PDB file of C-alpha atoms in Angstrom:
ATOM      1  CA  UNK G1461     -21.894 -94.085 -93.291  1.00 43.00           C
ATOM      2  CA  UNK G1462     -18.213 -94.712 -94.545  1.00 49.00           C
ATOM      3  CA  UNK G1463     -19.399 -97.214 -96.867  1.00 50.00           C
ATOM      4  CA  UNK G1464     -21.467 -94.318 -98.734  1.00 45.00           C
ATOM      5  CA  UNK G1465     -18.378 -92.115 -98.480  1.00 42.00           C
ATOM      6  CA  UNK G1466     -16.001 -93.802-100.922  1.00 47.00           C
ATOM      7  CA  UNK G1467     -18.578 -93.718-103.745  1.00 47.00           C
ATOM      8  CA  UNK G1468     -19.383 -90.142-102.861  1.00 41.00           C
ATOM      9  CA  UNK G1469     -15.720 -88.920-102.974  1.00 46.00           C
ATOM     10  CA  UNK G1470     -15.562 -90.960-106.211  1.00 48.00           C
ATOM     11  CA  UNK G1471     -18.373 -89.116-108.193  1.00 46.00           C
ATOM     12  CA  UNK G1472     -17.650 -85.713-106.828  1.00 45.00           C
ATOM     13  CA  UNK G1473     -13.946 -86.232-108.274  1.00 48.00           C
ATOM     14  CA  UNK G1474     -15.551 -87.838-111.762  1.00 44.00           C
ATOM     15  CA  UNK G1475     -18.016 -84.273-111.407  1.00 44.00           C
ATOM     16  CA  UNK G1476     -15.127 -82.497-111.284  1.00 41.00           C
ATOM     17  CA  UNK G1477     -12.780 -84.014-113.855  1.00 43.00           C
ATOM     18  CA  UNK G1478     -15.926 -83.627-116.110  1.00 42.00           C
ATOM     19  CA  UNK G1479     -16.367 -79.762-114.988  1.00 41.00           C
ATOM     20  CA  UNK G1480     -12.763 -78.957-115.466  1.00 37.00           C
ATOM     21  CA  UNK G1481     -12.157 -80.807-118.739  1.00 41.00           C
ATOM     22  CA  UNK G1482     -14.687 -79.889-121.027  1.00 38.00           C
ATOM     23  CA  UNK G1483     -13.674 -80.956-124.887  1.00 40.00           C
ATOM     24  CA  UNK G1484     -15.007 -79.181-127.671  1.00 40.00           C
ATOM     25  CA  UNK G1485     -16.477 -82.089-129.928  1.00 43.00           C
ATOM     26  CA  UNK G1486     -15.999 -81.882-133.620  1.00 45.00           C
ATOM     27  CA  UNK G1487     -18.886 -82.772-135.982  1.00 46.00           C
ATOM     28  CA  UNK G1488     -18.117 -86.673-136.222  1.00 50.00           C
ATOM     29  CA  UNK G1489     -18.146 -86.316-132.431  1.00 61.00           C
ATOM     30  CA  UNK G1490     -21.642 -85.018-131.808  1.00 76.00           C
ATOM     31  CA  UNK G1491     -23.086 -88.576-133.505  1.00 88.00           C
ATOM     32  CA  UNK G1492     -22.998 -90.112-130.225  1.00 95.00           C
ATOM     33  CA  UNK G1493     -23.672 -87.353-128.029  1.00 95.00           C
ATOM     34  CA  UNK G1494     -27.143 -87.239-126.074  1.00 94.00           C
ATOM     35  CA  UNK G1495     -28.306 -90.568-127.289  1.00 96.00           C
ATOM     36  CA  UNK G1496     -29.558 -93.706-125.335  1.00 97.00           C
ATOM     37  CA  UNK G1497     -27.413 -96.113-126.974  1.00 98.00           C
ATOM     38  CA  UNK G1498     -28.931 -99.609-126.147  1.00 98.00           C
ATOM     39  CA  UNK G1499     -26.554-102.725-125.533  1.00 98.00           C
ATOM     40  CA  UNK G1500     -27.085-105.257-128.114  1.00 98.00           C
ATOM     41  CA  UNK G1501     -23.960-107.570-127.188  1.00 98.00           C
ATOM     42  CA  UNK G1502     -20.907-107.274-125.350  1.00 98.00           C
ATOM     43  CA  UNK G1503     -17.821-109.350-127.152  1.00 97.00           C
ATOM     44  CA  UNK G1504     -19.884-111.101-129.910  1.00 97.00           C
ATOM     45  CA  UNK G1505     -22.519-112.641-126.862  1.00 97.00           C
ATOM     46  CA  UNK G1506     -26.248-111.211-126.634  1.00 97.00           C
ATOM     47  CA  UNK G1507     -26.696-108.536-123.732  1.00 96.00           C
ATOM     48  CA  UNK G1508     -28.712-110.447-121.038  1.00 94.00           C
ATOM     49  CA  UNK G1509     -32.034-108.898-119.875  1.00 89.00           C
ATOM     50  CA  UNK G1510     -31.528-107.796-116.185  1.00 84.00           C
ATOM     51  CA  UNK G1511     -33.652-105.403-113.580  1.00 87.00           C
ATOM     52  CA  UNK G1512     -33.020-102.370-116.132  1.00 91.00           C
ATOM     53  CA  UNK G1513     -31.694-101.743-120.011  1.00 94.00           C
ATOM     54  CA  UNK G1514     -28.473-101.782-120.597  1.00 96.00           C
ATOM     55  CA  UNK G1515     -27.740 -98.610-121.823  1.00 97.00           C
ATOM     56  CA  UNK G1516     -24.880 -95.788-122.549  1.00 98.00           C
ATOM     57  CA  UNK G1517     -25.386 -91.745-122.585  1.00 98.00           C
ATOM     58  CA  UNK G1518     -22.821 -89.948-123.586  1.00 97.00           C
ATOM     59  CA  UNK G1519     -23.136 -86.292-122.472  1.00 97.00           C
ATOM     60  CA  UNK G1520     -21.546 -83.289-124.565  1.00 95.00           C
ATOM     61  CA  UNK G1521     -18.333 -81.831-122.306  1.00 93.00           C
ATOM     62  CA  UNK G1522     -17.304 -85.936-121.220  1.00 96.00           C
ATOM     63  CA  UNK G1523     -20.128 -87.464-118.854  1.00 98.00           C
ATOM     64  CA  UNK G1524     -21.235 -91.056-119.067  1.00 98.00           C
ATOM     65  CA  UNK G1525     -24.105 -92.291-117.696  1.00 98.00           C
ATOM     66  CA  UNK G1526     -25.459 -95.929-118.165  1.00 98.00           C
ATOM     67  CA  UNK G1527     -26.858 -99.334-116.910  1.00 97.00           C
ATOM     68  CA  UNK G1528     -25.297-102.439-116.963  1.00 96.00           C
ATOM     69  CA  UNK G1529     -28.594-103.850-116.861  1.00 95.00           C
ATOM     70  CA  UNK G1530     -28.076-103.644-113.307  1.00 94.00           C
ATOM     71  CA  UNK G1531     -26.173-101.118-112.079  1.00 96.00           C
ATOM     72  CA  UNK G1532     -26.184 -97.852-112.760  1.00 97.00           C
ATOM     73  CA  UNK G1533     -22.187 -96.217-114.151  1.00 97.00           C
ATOM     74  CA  UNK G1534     -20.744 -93.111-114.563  1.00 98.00           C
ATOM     75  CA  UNK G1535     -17.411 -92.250-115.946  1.00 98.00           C
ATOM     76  CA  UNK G1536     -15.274 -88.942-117.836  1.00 97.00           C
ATOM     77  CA  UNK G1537     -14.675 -90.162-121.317  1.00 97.00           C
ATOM     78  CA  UNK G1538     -12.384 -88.094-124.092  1.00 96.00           C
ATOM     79  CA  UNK G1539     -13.329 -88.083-128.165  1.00 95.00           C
ATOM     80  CA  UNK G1540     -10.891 -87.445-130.560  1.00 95.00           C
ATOM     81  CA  UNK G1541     -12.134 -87.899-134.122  1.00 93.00           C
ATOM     82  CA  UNK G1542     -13.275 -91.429-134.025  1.00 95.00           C
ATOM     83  CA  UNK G1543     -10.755 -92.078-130.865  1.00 97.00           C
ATOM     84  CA  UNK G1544     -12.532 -92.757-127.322  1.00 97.00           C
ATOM     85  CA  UNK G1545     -10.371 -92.899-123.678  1.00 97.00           C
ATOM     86  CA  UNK G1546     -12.847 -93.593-121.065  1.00 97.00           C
ATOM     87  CA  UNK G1547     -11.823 -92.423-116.834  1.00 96.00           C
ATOM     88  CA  UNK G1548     -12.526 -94.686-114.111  1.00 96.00           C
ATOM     89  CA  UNK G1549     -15.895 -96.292-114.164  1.00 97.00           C
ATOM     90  CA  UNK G1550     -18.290 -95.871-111.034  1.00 97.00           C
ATOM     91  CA  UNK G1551     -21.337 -98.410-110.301  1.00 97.00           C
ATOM     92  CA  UNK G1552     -24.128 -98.595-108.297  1.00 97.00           C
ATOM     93  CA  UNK G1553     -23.297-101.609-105.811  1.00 93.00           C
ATOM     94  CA  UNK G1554     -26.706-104.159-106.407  1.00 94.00           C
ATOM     95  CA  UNK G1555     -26.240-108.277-107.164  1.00 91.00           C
ATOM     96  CA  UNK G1556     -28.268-109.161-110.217  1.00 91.00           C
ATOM     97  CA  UNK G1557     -27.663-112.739-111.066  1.00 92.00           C
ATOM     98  CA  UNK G1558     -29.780-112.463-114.724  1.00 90.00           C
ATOM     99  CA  UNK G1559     -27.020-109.822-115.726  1.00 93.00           C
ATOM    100  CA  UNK G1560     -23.957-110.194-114.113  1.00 94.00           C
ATOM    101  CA  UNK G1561     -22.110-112.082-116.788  1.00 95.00           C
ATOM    102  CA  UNK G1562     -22.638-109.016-118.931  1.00 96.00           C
ATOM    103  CA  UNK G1563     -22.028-106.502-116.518  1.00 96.00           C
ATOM    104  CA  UNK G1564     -18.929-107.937-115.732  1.00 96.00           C
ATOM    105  CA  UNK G1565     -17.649-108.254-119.474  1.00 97.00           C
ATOM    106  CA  UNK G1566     -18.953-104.612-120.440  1.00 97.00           C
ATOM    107  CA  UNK G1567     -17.418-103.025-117.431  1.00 97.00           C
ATOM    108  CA  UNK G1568     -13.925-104.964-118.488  1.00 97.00           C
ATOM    109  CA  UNK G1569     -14.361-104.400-122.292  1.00 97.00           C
ATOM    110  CA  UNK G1570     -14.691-101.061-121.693  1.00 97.00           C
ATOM    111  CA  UNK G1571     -11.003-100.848-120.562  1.00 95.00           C
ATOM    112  CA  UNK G1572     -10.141-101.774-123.763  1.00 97.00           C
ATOM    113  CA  UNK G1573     -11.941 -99.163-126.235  1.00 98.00           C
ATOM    114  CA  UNK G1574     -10.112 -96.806-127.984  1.00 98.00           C
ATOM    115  CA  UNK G1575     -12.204 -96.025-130.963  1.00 97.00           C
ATOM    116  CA  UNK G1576     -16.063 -96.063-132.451  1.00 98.00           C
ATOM    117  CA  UNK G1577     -17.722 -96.357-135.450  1.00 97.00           C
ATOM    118  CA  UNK G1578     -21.490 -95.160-135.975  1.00 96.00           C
ATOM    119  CA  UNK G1579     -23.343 -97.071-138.601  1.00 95.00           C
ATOM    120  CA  UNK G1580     -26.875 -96.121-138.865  1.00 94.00           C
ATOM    121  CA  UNK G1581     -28.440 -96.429-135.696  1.00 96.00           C
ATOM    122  CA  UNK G1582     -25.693 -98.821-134.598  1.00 97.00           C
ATOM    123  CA  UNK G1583     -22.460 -97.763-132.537  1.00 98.00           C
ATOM    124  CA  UNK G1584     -19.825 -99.932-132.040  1.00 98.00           C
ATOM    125  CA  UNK G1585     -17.045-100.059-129.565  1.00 98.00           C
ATOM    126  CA  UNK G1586     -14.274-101.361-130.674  1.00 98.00           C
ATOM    127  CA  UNK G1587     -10.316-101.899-129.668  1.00 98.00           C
ATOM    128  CA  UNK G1588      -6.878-100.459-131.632  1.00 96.00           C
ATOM    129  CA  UNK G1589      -6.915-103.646-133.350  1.00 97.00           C
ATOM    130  CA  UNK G1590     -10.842-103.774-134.826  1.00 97.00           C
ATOM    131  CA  UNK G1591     -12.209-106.162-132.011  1.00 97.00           C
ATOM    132  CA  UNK G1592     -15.576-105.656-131.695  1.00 98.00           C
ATOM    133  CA  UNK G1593     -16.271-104.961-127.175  1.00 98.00           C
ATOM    134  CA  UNK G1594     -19.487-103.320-127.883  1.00 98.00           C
ATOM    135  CA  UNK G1595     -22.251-103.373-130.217  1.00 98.00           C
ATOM    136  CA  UNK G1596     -25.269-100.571-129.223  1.00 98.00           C
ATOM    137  CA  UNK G1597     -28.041 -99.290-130.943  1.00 98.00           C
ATOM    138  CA  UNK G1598     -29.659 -95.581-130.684  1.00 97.00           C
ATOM    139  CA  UNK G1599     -33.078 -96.598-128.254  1.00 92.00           C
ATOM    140  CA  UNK G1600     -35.507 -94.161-127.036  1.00 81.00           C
ATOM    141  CA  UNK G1601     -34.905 -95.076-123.448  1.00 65.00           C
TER     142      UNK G1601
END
């Protein structure tokens, strides 16, 4: 049982970091909101297949939910215009050997967003200096 309990405290503070700090999204803001943003690559490499998609939500008022292709994530994230902050990033626990080289780099990379550009049906991730972390595009999922 206290193995389940960190995780649990975890989400229930990332529930209520969401609850208590809804942001009121302008127009550019709402083009990634609700949509099941598929990973094409993570740092210029392709996104390997694993048990799942790889895949990003983000929810209207700062909720994240995902795959790494493996693991399931949640995190609080703040928009500003075409700025992104993203909280502390929880994951399902599971060992997936056909997707942990990208799990690993998106969960990393992610540290390192501040901003994103929609293009189409392509969103990109990118760092203060125009690095490229992420590279997503809208799926039906």
């Amino acid at each position: 049982m206290p193995k389940l309990l960190a995780p649990l405290i975890a989400l229930i503070g990332l529930t209520f970091i969401a609850a208590t700090h809804t942001m009121a999204a302008s127009a550019p803001d709402t083009a990634i909101l609700d949509t099941h943003w598929k990973l094409v690559s993570v740092r210029g490499v392709a996104a390997e297949v694993g048990r799942r998609e790889a895949h990003l939500v983000f929810k209207p008022g700062g909720g994240l939910a995902g795959s790494t292709g493996c693991n399931n994530l949640a995190a609080v994230y703040a928009l500003d215009g075409e700025q992104i902050a993203f909280g502390p990033i929880v994951t399902t626990r599971m060992y997936c050997q056909e997707a942990a080289r990208t799990e690993r780099a998106l969960l990393k990379g992610l540290r390192d967003v501040s901003r994103w550009v929609v293009d189409g049906n392509r969103l990109e991730l990118l760092t203060d200096a125009g690095v490229t972390i992420a590279v997503l595009e809208k799926s039906e999922g």
